[in-house]
Amino acid sequence: MRVGFIGLGTMGSAMAANLAKAGFSLVVWNRTAAKMEPLVRLGAKASKGPAHVAAETDVIITMVSRPQDVEAVVSGPDGVVEGIKAGSVLIDMSTVSPATSRKLAGAVTTKQAEFLDAPVVGSKGPATQGALVILVGGLPQTVERCRPILLAMGKTIVHAGNVGSGSALKLVTNLMLAHLMAGFAEAVLLAKACGLDPKRFLEVLEASTFPSPWYHTKGAGMLKGDFSPHFALKHMRKDLELMTALGHDLSTRLPITGAIRRLFAQTEDAGHGELDYSAIFPHLAGERPSPLSR
Ligand code: NAP
């Protein structure tokens, strides 16, 4: 199977590199052309645009930012739909709403192509190691057809249900992650205000019933003032907007998520959207992240 990859940002560049290393014949496209160069060095072909990628491959993966960005590369001028062939599969791995996934599926179905939503859990490190957790929505036979491709990028494939279910499960998972980050940042802040060494707090977490390497990685960054992006704050803010809207549509009350959404929105509006999502910590502390940490 020839594989196309559209969107070579923090995640897409690492995921596409793993496909190339696994031996898939790869065609790539990125809006900022320079980001295609490392993939070309790994043997991929650089394409002229999404429609060309789709015309030359059997499975097309999109990994871009927001719902409107995926819709632009799929359904816009020179988009995937213009080039996709009958029987091909579009796999969107961006974090979007279930409604967007269903819309994308509808768009490729007009060309007798198939669709999977397959957003991922795990950041830059797991993407580089091919250790992502991939949450898939779509027909079982389409999932099976694409499994070898997904396994080149992830260690665990969770088939959540029909189209849109992967996106729904991803938003549920990121709701938990946003709450964890907000709680962790406030706890470290209070520990510091009490005159405690935050490292003692990390020791307590380690010895508790809910230890995780995540606290150490994010805690170390907070204490050093290093907010270089693994998962950009603007993307978590986008996810919080998507989960809040989903809760509203489904008449499900998410009051704590609403408060966390406002915190992320304020931090992005203060100009820190490109930093890691842990940058809510200096924002809560009333500090500006150091320019060196950008
Ligand atoms: P990123 O580093 O910001 O990269 C975004 C990519 O999308 C870039 O290649 C960008 O192209 C492209 N793009 C954005 N808008 C576009 C448009 N309108 N047309 C064409 N290309 C466009 O983002 P990322 O961290 O890789 O995340 C990608 C997706 O995965 C997001 O939905 C995010 O929420 C999700 N995600 C991220 C993580 C993480 O830890 N980073 C983890 C799980 C899921 P340019 O290079 O030209 O800007």
Coordinates of C-alpha atoms in Angstrom, one line a residue, residues 6-290:
I6 CA -0.5 15.5 5.0
G7 CA 0.6 17.7 7.9
L8 CA 4.2 17.4 9.2
G9 CA 4.1 19.3 12.4
T10 CA 5.3 18.2 15.9
M11 CA 3.3 14.9 15.6
G12 CA 3.0 14.3 11.9
S13 CA 6.7 14.6 11.2
A14 CA 7.5 11.8 13.7
M15 CA 4.6 9.6 12.7
A16 CA 5.5 9.9 9.0
A17 CA 9.1 9.1 9.8
N18 CA 8.0 5.9 11.4
L19 CA 6.0 4.9 8.3
A20 CA 9.1 5.6 6.1
K21 CA 11.3 3.5 8.5
A22 CA 8.7 0.7 8.5
G23 CA 9.2 0.5 4.7
F24 CA 5.9 2.0 3.4
S25 CA 6.1 3.8 0.1
L26 CA 5.4 7.4 1.3
V27 CA 4.2 10.6 -0.4
V28 CA 4.1 13.7 1.9
W29 CA 2.8 17.2 1.7
N30 CA 3.1 20.1 4.2
R31 CA 1.9 23.7 3.8
T32 CA 5.3 24.9 4.9
A33 CA 7.4 23.1 2.3
A34 CA 10.7 23.1 4.3
K35 CA 9.2 20.6 6.7
M36 CA 9.1 17.9 3.9
E37 CA 12.9 17.8 3.6
P38 CA 13.7 15.5 6.5
L39 CA 11.1 13.0 5.2
V40 CA 12.5 13.2 1.7
R41 CA 15.9 12.3 3.2
L42 CA 14.1 9.2 4.6
G43 CA 13.0 8.2 1.1
A44 CA 9.5 9.9 0.9
K45 CA 8.3 11.8 -2.2
A46 CA 7.4 15.4 -1.7
S47 CA 4.0 16.3 -3.3
K48 CA 2.5 19.4 -4.8
G49 CA -0.6 19.4 -2.7
P50 CA -3.3 17.2 -0.9
A51 CA -5.1 16.3 -4.2
H52 CA -1.8 15.0 -5.7
V53 CA -1.1 13.0 -2.5
A54 CA -4.5 11.4 -2.7
A55 CA -4.2 10.6 -6.5
E56 CA -0.8 8.8 -5.9
T57 CA -1.6 6.8 -2.8
D58 CA -4.1 4.2 -1.5
V59 CA -4.3 5.4 2.1
I60 CA -4.1 9.1 3.0
I61 CA -3.4 10.3 6.5
T62 CA -4.2 13.9 7.7
M63 CA -2.6 15.3 10.8
V64 CA -3.2 19.0 10.9
S65 CA -4.5 21.4 13.6
R66 CA -8.2 22.3 13.9
P67 CA -11.5 21.0 12.4
Q68 CA -11.5 23.9 9.8
D69 CA -7.9 23.0 8.8
V70 CA -8.7 19.4 8.2
E71 CA -11.8 20.4 6.2
A72 CA -9.6 22.8 4.1
V73 CA -7.1 20.1 3.2
V74 CA -9.8 17.5 2.6
S75 CA -12.7 19.4 1.0
G76 CA -11.1 22.7 0.0
P77 CA -9.6 23.6 -3.4
D78 CA -6.9 21.1 -4.4
G79 CA -8.1 19.0 -1.4
V80 CA -7.9 15.2 -0.8
V81 CA -11.5 14.7 -2.2
E82 CA -10.4 16.1 -5.6
G83 CA -7.7 13.4 -6.0
I84 CA -8.9 10.4 -3.9
K85 CA -9.6 7.2 -5.8
A86 CA -12.5 4.7 -5.3
G87 CA -11.5 2.2 -2.7
S88 CA -8.8 4.4 -1.1
V89 CA -9.0 5.2 2.6
L90 CA -8.7 8.6 4.3
I91 CA -7.5 8.4 7.9
D92 CA -7.8 11.6 9.8
M93 CA -5.6 11.5 12.9
S94 CA -6.0 15.2 14.0
T95 CA -8.1 15.9 17.2
V96 CA -11.4 17.2 15.9
S97 CA -15.1 16.8 16.9
P98 CA -17.1 13.7 16.1
A99 CA -19.3 15.8 13.8
T100 CA -16.3 16.9 11.8
S101 CA -15.2 13.2 11.4
R102 CA -18.7 12.3 10.1
K103 CA -18.6 15.3 7.7
L104 CA -15.1 14.2 6.4
A105 CA -16.4 10.6 6.0
G106 CA -19.4 11.9 4.0
A107 CA -17.1 13.9 1.7
V108 CA -14.8 11.0 0.7
T109 CA -17.8 8.6 0.4
T110 CA -18.9 10.7 -2.6
K111 CA -15.8 9.3 -4.3
Q112 CA -16.5 5.7 -3.1
A113 CA -13.6 6.0 -0.7
E114 CA -13.5 4.9 3.0
F115 CA -12.8 6.8 6.2
L116 CA -11.4 6.3 9.6
D117 CA -11.1 8.9 12.4
A118 CA -7.9 7.9 14.3
P119 CA -6.8 10.5 16.8
V120 CA -3.9 9.7 19.1
V121 CA -3.0 9.7 22.8
G122 CA 0.7 10.5 23.5
S123 CA 2.9 13.4 22.6
K124 CA 6.2 14.0 20.8
G125 CA 8.1 11.3 22.7
P126 CA 5.6 8.4 22.0
A127 CA 5.1 9.7 18.4
T128 CA 8.9 9.4 17.9
Q129 CA 9.0 6.0 19.5
G130 CA 6.0 4.6 17.5
A131 CA 4.3 4.1 20.9
L132 CA 1.1 6.2 20.4
V133 CA -2.3 4.9 21.5
I134 CA -4.6 5.2 18.5
L135 CA -8.4 5.6 19.0
V136 CA -10.2 4.5 15.9
G137 CA -13.8 5.1 14.6
G138 CA -15.0 3.3 11.4
L139 CA -15.9 0.0 9.9
P140 CA -14.1 -3.1 11.3
Q141 CA -13.0 -4.2 7.9
T142 CA -11.4 -0.8 7.2
V143 CA -9.7 -0.8 10.5
E144 CA -8.2 -4.3 9.7
R145 CA -7.1 -3.1 6.3
C146 CA -5.2 -0.2 7.9
R147 CA -4.0 -2.0 11.0
P148 CA -0.4 -2.5 9.6
I149 CA -0.1 1.2 8.9
L150 CA -1.5 2.2 12.3
L151 CA 0.9 -0.3 14.1
A152 CA 3.9 1.5 12.5
M153 CA 2.9 4.6 14.5
G154 CA 1.3 3.2 17.6
K155 CA 1.6 0.4 20.1
T156 CA -2.1 0.1 21.0
I157 CA -5.1 0.4 18.6
V158 CA -8.5 0.9 20.3
H159 CA -11.4 0.4 18.0
A160 CA -14.1 2.6 19.6
G161 CA -17.0 2.1 17.2
N162 CA -18.4 3.8 14.1
V163 CA -17.1 6.9 12.4
G164 CA -16.8 9.7 15.0
S165 CA -16.3 7.3 18.0
G166 CA -12.5 7.7 17.8
S167 CA -12.8 11.5 18.0
A168 CA -15.4 11.3 20.8
L169 CA -13.0 9.0 22.8
K170 CA -10.1 11.3 22.2
L171 CA -12.0 14.3 23.6
V172 CA -13.1 12.3 26.6
T173 CA -9.4 11.4 27.2
N174 CA -8.2 15.0 26.8
L175 CA -10.9 16.2 29.2
M176 CA -9.1 14.1 31.8
L177 CA -5.7 15.4 30.7
A178 CA -6.8 19.0 30.9
H179 CA -8.2 18.4 34.4
L180 CA -4.9 16.7 35.5
M181 CA -2.8 19.6 34.2
A182 CA -5.0 22.2 35.9
G183 CA -5.0 20.3 39.2
F184 CA -1.2 19.6 39.0
A185 CA -0.4 23.2 38.3
E186 CA -2.5 24.5 41.2
A187 CA -1.1 21.9 43.6
V188 CA 2.6 22.8 42.7
L189 CA 1.7 26.5 43.1
L190 CA 0.1 25.9 46.5
A191 CA 3.1 23.8 47.6
K192 CA 5.5 26.6 46.7
A193 CA 3.3 29.2 48.5
C194 CA 3.4 27.0 51.6
G195 CA 7.2 27.1 51.4
L196 CA 7.4 23.4 50.6
D197 CA 9.9 22.0 48.1
P198 CA 7.7 20.8 45.2
K199 CA 10.0 17.8 44.8
R200 CA 8.6 16.5 48.1
F201 CA 5.1 16.7 46.5
L202 CA 6.4 14.7 43.4
E203 CA 7.8 12.1 45.9
V204 CA 4.3 11.8 47.4
L205 CA 2.7 11.3 44.0
E206 CA 5.3 8.7 43.1
A207 CA 4.5 6.7 46.3
S208 CA 0.7 7.1 45.9
T209 CA -1.9 4.9 44.1
F210 CA -1.7 7.1 41.0
P211 CA 2.0 7.5 40.1
S212 CA 3.0 8.5 36.6
P213 CA 6.1 9.6 34.7
W214 CA 3.9 12.4 33.4
Y215 CA 4.2 14.3 36.7
H216 CA 8.0 14.1 36.6
T217 CA 8.3 15.3 33.0
K218 CA 5.7 18.1 33.4
G219 CA 6.9 19.0 37.0
A220 CA 10.5 19.2 35.9
G221 CA 9.5 21.6 33.1
M222 CA 7.5 23.8 35.5
L223 CA 10.3 24.0 38.0
K224 CA 12.9 24.8 35.4
G225 CA 10.7 27.3 33.5
D226 CA 11.0 25.2 30.3
F227 CA 7.7 25.4 28.4
S228 CA 9.0 24.3 25.0
P229 CA 6.0 22.7 23.2
H230 CA 5.4 19.0 23.2
F231 CA 1.6 19.6 23.1
A232 CA 1.0 23.3 22.2
L233 CA -1.4 25.1 24.6
K234 CA -3.4 26.4 21.6
H235 CA -4.3 22.8 20.8
M236 CA -5.4 22.0 24.3
R237 CA -7.5 25.2 24.3
K238 CA -9.0 24.0 20.9
D239 CA -9.8 20.6 22.5
L240 CA -11.4 22.3 25.5
E241 CA -13.6 24.3 23.1
L242 CA -14.6 21.1 21.2
M243 CA -15.4 19.1 24.4
T244 CA -17.5 22.0 25.8
A245 CA -19.4 22.2 22.6
L246 CA -19.9 18.5 22.6
G247 CA -21.2 18.5 26.1
H248 CA -23.6 21.3 25.2
D249 CA -24.9 19.5 22.2
L250 CA -25.4 16.3 24.3
S251 CA -27.0 18.2 27.2
T252 CA -24.2 17.0 29.5
R253 CA -23.1 19.4 32.2
L254 CA -19.3 19.9 32.4
P255 CA -18.9 22.8 34.9
I256 CA -15.3 22.1 35.9
T257 CA -14.2 21.7 32.3
G258 CA -15.8 25.1 31.7
A259 CA -13.6 26.7 34.4
I260 CA -10.5 25.0 32.9
R261 CA -11.4 26.1 29.4
R262 CA -11.5 29.7 30.6
L263 CA -8.0 29.3 32.2
F264 CA -6.5 28.0 29.0
A265 CA -8.3 30.7 27.0
Q266 CA -6.8 33.4 29.2
T267 CA -3.3 31.9 28.9
E268 CA -3.6 31.7 25.1
D269 CA -5.0 35.3 24.9
A270 CA -2.0 36.4 27.0
G271 CA 0.2 35.3 24.1
H272 CA 1.3 31.9 25.2
G273 CA -0.5 29.6 22.8
E274 CA 2.6 28.3 21.1
L275 CA 4.2 27.2 24.4
D276 CA 3.5 23.8 26.0
Y277 CA 0.1 23.4 27.7
S278 CA 1.9 23.3 31.0
A279 CA 2.4 27.1 30.6
I280 CA -0.9 27.6 32.5
F281 CA 1.5 27.2 35.5
P282 CA 3.4 30.6 35.2
H283 CA 0.1 32.2 34.1
L284 CA -1.6 31.1 37.3
A285 CA 1.4 32.3 39.2
G286 CA 1.0 35.7 37.6
E287 CA 4.4 35.4 35.8
R288 CA 5.3 35.6 32.2
P289 CA 7.2 32.5 30.9
S290 CA 10.8 33.5 30.2

